[in-house]
PDB file of N, CA, C, O and CB in Angstrom:
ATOM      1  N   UNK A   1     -18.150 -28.656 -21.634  1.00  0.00           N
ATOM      2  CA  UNK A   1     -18.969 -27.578 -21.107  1.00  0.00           C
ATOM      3  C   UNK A   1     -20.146 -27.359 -22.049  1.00  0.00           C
ATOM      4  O   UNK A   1     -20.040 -27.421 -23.274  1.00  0.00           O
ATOM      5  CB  UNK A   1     -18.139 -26.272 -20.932  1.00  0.00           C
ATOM      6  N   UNK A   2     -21.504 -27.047 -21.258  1.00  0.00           N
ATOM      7  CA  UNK A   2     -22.610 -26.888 -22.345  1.00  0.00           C
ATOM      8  C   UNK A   2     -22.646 -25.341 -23.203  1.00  0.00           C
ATOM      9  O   UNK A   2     -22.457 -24.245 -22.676  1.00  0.00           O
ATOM     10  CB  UNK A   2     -24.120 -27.104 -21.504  1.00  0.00           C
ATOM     11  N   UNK A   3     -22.980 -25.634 -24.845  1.00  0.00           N
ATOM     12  CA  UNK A   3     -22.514 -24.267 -24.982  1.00  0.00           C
ATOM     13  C   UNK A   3     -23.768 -23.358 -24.696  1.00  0.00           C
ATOM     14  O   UNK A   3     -24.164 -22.814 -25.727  1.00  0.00           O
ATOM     15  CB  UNK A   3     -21.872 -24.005 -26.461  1.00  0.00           C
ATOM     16  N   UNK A   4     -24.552 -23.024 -23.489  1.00  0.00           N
ATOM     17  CA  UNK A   4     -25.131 -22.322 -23.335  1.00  0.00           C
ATOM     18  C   UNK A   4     -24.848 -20.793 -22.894  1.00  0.00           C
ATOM     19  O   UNK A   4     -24.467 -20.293 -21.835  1.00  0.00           O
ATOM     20  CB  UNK A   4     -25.657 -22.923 -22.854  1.00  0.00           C
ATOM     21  N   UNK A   5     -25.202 -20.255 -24.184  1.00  0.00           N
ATOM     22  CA  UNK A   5     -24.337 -18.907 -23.297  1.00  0.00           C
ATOM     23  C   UNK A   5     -25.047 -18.062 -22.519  1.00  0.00           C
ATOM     24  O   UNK A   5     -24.739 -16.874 -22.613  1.00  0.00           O
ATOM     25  CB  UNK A   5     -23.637 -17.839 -24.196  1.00  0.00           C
ATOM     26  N   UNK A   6     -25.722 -18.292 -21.941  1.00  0.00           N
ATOM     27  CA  UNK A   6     -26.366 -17.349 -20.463  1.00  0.00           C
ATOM     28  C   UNK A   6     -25.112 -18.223 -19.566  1.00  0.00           C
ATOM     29  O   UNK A   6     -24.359 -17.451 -18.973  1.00  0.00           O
ATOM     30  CB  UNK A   6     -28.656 -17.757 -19.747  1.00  0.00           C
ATOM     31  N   UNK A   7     -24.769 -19.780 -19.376  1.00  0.00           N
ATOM     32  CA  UNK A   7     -23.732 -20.078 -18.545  1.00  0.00           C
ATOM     33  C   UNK A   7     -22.458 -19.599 -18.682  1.00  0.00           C
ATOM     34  O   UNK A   7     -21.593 -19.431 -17.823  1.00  0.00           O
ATOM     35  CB  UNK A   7     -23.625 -21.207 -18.510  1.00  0.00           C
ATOM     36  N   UNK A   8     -22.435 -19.327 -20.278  1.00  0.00           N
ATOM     37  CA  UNK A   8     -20.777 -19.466 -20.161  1.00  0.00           C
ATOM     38  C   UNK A   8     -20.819 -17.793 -19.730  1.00  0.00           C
ATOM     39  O   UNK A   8     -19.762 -17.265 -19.383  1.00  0.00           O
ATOM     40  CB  UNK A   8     -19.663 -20.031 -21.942  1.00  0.00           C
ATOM     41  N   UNK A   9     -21.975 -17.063 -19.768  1.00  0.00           N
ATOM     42  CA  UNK A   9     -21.837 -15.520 -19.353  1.00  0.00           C
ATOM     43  C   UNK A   9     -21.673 -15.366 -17.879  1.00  0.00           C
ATOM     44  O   UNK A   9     -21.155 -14.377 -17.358  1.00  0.00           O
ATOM     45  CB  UNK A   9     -23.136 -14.648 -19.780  1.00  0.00           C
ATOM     46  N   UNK A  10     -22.084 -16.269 -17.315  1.00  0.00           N
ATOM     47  CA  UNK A  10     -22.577 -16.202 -16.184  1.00  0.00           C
ATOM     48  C   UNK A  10     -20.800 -16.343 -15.227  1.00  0.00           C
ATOM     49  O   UNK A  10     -20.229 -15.769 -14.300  1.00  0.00           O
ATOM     50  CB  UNK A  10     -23.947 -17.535 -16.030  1.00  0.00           C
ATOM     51  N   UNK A  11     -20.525 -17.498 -16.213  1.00  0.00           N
ATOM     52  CA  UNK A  11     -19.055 -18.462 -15.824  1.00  0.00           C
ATOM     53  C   UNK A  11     -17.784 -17.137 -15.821  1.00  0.00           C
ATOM     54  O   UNK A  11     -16.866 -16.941 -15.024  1.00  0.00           O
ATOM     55  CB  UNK A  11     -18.605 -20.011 -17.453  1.00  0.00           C
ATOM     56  N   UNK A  12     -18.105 -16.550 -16.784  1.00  0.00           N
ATOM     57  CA  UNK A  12     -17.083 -15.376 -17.381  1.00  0.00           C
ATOM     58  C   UNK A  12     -17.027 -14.026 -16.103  1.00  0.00           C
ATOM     59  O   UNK A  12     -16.048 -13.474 -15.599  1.00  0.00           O
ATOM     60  CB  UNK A  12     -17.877 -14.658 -19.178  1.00  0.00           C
ATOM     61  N   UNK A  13     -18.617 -13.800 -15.856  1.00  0.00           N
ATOM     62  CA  UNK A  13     -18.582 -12.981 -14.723  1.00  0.00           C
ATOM     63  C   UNK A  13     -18.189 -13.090 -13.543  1.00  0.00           C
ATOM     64  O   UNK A  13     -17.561 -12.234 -12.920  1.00  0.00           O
ATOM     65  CB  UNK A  13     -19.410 -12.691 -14.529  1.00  0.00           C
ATOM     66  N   UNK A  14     -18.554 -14.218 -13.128  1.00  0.00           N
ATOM     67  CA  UNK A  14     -17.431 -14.593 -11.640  1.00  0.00           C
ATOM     68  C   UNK A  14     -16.490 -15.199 -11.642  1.00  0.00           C
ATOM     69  O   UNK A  14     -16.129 -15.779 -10.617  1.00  0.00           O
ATOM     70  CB  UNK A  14     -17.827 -15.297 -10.603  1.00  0.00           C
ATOM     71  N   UNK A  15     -15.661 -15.273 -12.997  1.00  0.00           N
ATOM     72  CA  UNK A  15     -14.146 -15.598 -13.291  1.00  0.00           C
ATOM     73  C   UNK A  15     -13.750 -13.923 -13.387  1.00  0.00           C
ATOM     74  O   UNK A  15     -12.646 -13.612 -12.940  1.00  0.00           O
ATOM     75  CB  UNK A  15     -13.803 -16.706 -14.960  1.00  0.00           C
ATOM     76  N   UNK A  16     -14.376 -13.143 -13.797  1.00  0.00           N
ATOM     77  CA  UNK A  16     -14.084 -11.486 -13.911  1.00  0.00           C
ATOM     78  C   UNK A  16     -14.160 -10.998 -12.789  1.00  0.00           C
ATOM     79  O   UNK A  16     -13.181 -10.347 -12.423  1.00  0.00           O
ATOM     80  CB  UNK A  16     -14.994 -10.623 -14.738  1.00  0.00           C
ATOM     81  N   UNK A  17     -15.340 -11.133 -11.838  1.00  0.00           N
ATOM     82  CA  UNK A  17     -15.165 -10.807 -10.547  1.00  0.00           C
ATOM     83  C   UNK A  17     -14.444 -11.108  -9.563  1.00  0.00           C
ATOM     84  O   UNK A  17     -14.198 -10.314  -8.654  1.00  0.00           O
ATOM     85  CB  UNK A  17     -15.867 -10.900 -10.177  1.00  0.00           C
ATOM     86  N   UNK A  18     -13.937 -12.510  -9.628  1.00  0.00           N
ATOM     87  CA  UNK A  18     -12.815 -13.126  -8.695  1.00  0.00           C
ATOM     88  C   UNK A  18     -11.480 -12.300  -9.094  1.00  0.00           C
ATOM     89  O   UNK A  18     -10.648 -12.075  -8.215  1.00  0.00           O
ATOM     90  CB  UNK A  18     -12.594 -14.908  -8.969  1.00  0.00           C
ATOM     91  N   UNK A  19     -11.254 -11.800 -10.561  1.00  0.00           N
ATOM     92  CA  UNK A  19      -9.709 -11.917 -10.351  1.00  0.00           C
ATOM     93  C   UNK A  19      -9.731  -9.906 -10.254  1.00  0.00           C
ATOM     94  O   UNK A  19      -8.632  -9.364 -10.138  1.00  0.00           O
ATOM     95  CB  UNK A  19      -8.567 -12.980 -12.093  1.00  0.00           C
ATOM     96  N   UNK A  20     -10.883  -9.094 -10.307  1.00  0.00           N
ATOM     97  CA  UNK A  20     -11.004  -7.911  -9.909  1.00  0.00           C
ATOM     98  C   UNK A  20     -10.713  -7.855  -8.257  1.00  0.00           C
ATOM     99  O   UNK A  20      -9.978  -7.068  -7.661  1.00  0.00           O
ATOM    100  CB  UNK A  20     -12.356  -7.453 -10.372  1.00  0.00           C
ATOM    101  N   UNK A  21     -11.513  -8.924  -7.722  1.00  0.00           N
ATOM    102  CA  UNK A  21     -10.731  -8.403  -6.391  1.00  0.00           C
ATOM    103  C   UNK A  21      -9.631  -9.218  -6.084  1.00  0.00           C
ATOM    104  O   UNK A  21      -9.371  -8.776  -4.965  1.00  0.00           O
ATOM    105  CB  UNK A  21     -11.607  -8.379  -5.095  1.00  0.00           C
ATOM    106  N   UNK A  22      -8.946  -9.947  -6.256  1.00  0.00           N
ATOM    107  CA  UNK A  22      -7.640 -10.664  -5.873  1.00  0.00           C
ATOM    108  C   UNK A  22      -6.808  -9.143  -6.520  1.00  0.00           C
ATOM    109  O   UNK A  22      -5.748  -8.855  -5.963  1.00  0.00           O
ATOM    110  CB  UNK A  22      -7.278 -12.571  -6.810  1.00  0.00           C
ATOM    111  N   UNK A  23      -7.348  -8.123  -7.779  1.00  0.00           N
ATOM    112  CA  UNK A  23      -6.324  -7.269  -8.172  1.00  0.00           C
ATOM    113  C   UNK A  23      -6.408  -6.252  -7.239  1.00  0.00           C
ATOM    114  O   UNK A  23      -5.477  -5.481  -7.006  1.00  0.00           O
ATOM    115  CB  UNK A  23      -6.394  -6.797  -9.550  1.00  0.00           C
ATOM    116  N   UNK A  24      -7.874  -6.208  -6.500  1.00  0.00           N
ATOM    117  CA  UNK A  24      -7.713  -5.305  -5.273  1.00  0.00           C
ATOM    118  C   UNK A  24      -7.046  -5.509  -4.189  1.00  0.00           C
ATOM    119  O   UNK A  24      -6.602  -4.508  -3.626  1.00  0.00           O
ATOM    120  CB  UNK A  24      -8.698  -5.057  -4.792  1.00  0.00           C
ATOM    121  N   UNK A  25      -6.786  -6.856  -3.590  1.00  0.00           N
ATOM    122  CA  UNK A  25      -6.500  -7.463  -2.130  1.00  0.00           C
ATOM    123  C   UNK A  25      -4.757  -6.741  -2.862  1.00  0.00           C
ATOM    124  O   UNK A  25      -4.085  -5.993  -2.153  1.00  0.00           O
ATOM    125  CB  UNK A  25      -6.925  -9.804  -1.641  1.00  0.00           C
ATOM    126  N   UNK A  26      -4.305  -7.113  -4.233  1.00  0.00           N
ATOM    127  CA  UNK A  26      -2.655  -7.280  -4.129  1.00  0.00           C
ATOM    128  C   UNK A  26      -2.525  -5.665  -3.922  1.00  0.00           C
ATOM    129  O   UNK A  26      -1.725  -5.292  -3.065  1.00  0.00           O
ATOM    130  CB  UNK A  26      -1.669  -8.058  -5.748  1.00  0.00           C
ATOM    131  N   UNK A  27      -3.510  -4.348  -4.901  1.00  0.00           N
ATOM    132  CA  UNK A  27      -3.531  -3.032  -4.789  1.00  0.00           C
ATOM    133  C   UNK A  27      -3.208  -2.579  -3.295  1.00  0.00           C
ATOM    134  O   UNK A  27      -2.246  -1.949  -2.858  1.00  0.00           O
ATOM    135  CB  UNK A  27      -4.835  -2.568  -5.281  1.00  0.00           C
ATOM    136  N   UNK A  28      -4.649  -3.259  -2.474  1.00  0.00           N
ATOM    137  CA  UNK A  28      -4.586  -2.540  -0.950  1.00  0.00           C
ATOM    138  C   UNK A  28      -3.419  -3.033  -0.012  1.00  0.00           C
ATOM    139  O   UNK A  28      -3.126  -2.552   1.083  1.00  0.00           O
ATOM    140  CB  UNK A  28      -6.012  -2.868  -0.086  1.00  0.00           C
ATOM    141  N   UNK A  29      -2.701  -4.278  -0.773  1.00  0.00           N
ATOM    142  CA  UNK A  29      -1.693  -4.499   0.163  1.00  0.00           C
ATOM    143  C   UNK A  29      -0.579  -3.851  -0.562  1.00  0.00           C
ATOM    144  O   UNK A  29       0.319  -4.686  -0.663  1.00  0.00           O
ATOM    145  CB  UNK A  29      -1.463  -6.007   0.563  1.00  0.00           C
ATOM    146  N   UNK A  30      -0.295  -2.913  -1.021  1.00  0.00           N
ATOM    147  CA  UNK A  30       1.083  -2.251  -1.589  1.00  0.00           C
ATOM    148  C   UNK A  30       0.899  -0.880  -1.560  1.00  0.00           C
ATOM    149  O   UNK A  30       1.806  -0.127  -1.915  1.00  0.00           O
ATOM    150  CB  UNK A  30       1.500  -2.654  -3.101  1.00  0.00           C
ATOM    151  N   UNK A  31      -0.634  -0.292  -1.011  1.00  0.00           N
ATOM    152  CA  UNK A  31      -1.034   0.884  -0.728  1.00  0.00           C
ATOM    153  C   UNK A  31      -0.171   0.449   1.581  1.00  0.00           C
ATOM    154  O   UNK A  31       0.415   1.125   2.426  1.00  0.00           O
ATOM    155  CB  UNK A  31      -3.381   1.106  -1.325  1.00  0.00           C
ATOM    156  N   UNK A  32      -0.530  -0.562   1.511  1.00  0.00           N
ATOM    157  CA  UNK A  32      -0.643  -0.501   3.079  1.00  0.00           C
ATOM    158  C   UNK A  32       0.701  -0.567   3.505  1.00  0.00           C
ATOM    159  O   UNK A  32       1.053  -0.058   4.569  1.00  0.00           O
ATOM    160  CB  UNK A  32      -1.510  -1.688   3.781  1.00  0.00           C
ATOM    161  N   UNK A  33       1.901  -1.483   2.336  1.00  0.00           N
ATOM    162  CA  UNK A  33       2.780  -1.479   2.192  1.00  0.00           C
ATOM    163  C   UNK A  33       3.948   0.233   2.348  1.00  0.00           C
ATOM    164  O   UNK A  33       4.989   0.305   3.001  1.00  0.00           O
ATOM    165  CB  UNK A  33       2.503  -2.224   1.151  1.00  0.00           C
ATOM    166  N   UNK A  34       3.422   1.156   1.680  1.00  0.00           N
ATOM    167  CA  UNK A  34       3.869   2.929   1.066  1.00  0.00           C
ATOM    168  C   UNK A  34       3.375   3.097   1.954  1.00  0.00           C
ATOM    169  O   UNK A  34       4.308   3.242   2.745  1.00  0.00           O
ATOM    170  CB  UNK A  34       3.412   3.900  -0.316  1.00  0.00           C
ATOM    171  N   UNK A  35       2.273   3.226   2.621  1.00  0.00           N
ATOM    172  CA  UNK A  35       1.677   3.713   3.920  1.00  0.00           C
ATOM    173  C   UNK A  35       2.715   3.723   5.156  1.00  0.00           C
ATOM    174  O   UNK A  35       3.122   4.699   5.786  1.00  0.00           O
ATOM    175  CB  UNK A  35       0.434   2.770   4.288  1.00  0.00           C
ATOM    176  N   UNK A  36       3.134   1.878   5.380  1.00  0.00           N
ATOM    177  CA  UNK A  36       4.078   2.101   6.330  1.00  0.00           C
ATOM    178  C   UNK A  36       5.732   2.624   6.228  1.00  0.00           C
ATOM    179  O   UNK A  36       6.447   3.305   6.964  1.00  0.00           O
ATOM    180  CB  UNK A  36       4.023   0.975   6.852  1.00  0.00           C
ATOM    181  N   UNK A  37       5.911   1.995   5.038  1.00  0.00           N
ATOM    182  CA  UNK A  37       7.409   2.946   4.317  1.00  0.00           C
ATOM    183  C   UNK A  37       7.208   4.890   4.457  1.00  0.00           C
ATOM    184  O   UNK A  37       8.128   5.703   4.556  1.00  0.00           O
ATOM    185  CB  UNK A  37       7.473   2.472   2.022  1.00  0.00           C
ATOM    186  N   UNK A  38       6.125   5.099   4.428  1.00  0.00           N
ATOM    187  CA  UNK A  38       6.085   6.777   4.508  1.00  0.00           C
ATOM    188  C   UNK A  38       6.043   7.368   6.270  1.00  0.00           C
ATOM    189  O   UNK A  38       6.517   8.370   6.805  1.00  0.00           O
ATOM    190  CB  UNK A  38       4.390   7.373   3.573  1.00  0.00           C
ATOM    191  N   UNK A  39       5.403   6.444   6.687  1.00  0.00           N
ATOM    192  CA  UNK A  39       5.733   6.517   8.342  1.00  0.00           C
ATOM    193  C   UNK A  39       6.928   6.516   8.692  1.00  0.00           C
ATOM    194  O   UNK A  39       7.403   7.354   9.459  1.00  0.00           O
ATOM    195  CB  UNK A  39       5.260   5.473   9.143  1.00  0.00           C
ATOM    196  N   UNK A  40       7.620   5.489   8.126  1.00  0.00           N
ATOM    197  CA  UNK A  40       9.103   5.264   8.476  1.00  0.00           C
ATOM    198  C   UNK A  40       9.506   6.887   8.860  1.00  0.00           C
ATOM    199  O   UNK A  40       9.501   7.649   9.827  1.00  0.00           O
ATOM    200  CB  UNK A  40      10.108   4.508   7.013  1.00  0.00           C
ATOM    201  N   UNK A  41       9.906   6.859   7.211  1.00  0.00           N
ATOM    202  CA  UNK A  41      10.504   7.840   6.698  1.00  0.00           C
ATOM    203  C   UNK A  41      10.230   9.666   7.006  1.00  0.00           C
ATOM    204  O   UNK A  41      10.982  10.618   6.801  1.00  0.00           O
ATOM    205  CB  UNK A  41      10.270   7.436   5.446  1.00  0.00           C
ATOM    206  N   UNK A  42       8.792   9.604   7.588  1.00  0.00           N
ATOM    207  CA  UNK A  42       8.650  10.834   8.364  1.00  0.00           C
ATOM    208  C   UNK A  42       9.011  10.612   9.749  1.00  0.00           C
ATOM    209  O   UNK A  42       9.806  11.535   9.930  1.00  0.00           O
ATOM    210  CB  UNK A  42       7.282  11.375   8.295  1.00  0.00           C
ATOM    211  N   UNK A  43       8.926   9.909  10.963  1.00  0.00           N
ATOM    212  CA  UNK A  43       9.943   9.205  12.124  1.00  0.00           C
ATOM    213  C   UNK A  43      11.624   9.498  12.035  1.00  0.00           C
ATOM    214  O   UNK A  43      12.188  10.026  12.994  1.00  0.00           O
ATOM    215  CB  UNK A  43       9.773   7.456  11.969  1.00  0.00           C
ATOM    216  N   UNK A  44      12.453   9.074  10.683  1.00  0.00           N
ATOM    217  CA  UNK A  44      13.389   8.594  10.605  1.00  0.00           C
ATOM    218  C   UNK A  44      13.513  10.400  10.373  1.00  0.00           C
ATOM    219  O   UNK A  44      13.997  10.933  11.371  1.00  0.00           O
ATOM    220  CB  UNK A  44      13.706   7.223   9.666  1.00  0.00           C
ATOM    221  N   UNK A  45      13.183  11.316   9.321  1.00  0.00           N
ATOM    222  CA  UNK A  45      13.332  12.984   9.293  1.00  0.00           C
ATOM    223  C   UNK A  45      13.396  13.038  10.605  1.00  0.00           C
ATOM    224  O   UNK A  45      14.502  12.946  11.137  1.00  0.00           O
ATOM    225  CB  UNK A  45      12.106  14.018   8.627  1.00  0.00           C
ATOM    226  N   UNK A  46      11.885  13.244  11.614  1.00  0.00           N
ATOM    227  CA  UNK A  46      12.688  13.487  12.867  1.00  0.00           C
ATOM    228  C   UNK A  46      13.421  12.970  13.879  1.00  0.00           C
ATOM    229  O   UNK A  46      13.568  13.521  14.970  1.00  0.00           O
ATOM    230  CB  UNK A  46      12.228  13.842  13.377  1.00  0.00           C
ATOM    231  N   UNK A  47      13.707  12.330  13.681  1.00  0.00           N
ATOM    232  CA  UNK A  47      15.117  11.895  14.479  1.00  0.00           C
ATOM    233  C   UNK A  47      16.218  12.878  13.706  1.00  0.00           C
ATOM    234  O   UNK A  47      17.137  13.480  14.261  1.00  0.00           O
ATOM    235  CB  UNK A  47      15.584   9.970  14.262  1.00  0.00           C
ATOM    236  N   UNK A  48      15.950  12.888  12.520  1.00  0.00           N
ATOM    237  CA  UNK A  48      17.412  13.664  11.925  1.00  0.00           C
ATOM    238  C   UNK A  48      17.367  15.071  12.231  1.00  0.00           C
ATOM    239  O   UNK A  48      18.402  15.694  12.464  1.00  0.00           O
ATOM    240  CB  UNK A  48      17.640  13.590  10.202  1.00  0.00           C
ATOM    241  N   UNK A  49      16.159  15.640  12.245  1.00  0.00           N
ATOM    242  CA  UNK A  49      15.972  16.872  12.781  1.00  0.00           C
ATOM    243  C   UNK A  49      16.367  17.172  14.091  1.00  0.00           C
ATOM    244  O   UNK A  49      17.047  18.126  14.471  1.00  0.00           O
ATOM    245  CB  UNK A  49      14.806  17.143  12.693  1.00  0.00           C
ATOM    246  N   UNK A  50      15.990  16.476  14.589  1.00  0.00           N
ATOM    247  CA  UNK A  50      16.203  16.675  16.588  1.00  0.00           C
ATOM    248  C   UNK A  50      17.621  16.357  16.770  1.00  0.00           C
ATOM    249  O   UNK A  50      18.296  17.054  17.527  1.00  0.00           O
ATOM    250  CB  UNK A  50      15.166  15.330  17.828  1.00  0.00           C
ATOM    251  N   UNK A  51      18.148  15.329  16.120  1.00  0.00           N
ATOM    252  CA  UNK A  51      19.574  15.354  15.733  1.00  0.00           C
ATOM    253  C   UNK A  51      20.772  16.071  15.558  1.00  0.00           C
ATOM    254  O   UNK A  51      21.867  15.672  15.952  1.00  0.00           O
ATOM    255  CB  UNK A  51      19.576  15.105  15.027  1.00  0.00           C
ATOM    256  N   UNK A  52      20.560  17.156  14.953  1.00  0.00           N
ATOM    257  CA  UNK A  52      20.699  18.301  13.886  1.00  0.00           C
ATOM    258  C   UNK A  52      20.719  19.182  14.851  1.00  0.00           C
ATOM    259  O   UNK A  52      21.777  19.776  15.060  1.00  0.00           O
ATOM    260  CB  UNK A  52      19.574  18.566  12.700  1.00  0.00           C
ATOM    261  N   UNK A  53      19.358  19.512  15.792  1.00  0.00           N
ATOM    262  CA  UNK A  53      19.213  20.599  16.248  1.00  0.00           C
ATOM    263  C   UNK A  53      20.134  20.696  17.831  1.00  0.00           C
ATOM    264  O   UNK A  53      20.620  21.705  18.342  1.00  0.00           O
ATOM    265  CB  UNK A  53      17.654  20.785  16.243  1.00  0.00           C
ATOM    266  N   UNK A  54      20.155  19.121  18.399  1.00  0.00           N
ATOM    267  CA  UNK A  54      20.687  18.889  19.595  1.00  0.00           C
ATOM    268  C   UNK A  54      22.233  19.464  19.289  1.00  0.00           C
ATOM    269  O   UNK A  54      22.881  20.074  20.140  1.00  0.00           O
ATOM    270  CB  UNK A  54      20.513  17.275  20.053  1.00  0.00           C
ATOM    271  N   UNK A  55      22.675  19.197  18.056  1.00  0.00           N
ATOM    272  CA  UNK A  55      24.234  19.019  18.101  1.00  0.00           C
ATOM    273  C   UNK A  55      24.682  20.583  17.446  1.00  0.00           C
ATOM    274  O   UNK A  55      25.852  20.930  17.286  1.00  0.00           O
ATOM    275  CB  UNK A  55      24.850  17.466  17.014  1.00  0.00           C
ATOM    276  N   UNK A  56      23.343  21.520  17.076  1.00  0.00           N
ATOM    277  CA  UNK A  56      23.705  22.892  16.358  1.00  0.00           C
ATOM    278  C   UNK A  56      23.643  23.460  18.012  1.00  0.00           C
ATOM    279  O   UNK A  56      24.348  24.448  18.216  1.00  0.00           O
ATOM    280  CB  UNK A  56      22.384  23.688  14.886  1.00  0.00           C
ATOM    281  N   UNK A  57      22.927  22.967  19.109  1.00  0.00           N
ATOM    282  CA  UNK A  57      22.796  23.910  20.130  1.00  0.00           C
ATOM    283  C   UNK A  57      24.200  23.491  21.112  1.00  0.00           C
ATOM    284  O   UNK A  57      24.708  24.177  21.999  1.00  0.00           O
ATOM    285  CB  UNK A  57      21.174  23.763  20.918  1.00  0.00           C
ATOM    286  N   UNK A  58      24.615  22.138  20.623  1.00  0.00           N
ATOM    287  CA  UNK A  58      25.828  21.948  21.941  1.00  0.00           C
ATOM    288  C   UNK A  58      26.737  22.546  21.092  1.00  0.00           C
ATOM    289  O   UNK A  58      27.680  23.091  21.666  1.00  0.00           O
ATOM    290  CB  UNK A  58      26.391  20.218  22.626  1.00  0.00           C
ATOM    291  N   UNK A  59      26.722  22.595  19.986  1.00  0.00           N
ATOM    292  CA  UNK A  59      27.957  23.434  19.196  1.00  0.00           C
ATOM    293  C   UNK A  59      28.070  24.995  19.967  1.00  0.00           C
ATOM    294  O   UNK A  59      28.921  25.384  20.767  1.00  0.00           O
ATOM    295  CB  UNK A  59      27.504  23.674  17.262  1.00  0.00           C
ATOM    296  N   UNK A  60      26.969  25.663  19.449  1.00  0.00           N
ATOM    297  CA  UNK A  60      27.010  26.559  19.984  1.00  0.00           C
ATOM    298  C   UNK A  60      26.954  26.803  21.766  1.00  0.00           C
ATOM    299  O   UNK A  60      27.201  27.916  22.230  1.00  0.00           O
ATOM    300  CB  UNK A  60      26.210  26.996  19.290  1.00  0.00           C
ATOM    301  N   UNK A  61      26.661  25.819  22.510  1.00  0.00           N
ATOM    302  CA  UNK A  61      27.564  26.185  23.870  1.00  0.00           C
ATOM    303  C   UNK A  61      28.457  26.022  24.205  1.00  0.00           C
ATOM    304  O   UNK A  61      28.748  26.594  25.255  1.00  0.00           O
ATOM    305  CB  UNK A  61      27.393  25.950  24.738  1.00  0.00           C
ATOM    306  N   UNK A  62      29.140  25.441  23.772  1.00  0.00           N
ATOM    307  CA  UNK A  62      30.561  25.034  24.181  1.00  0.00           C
ATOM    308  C   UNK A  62      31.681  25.816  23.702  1.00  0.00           C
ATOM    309  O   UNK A  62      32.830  25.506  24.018  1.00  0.00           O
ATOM    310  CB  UNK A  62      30.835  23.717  23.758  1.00  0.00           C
TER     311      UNK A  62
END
């Protein structure tokens, strides 16, 4: 490699910039990842709620 360093600066910056966003692509996919795990998990409450409430009201009619 020539040791010119305007290249090797140049070389360093879009070796720095490539692996800044590959650290974004893995970030936004484990944000998108909790995103859908938190959907779940507010879905899956109500079901347990409506659950809960169906079987507190047949309790009490019967």
């Amino acid at each position: 490699m020539n040791g010119d360093p305007e290249l090797r600066r140049s070389v360093r910056r879009t070796v720095g910039i490539a692996a800044l966003r590959k650290i974004r692509r893995i970030v936004d996919a484990e944000q998108a990842r909790e995103e859908g795990s938190r959907r779940w998990a507010r879905r899956l409450s109500l079901v347990f709620v409506v659950a809960a409430a169906l079987v507190l009201v047949w309790m009490l009619t019967a």
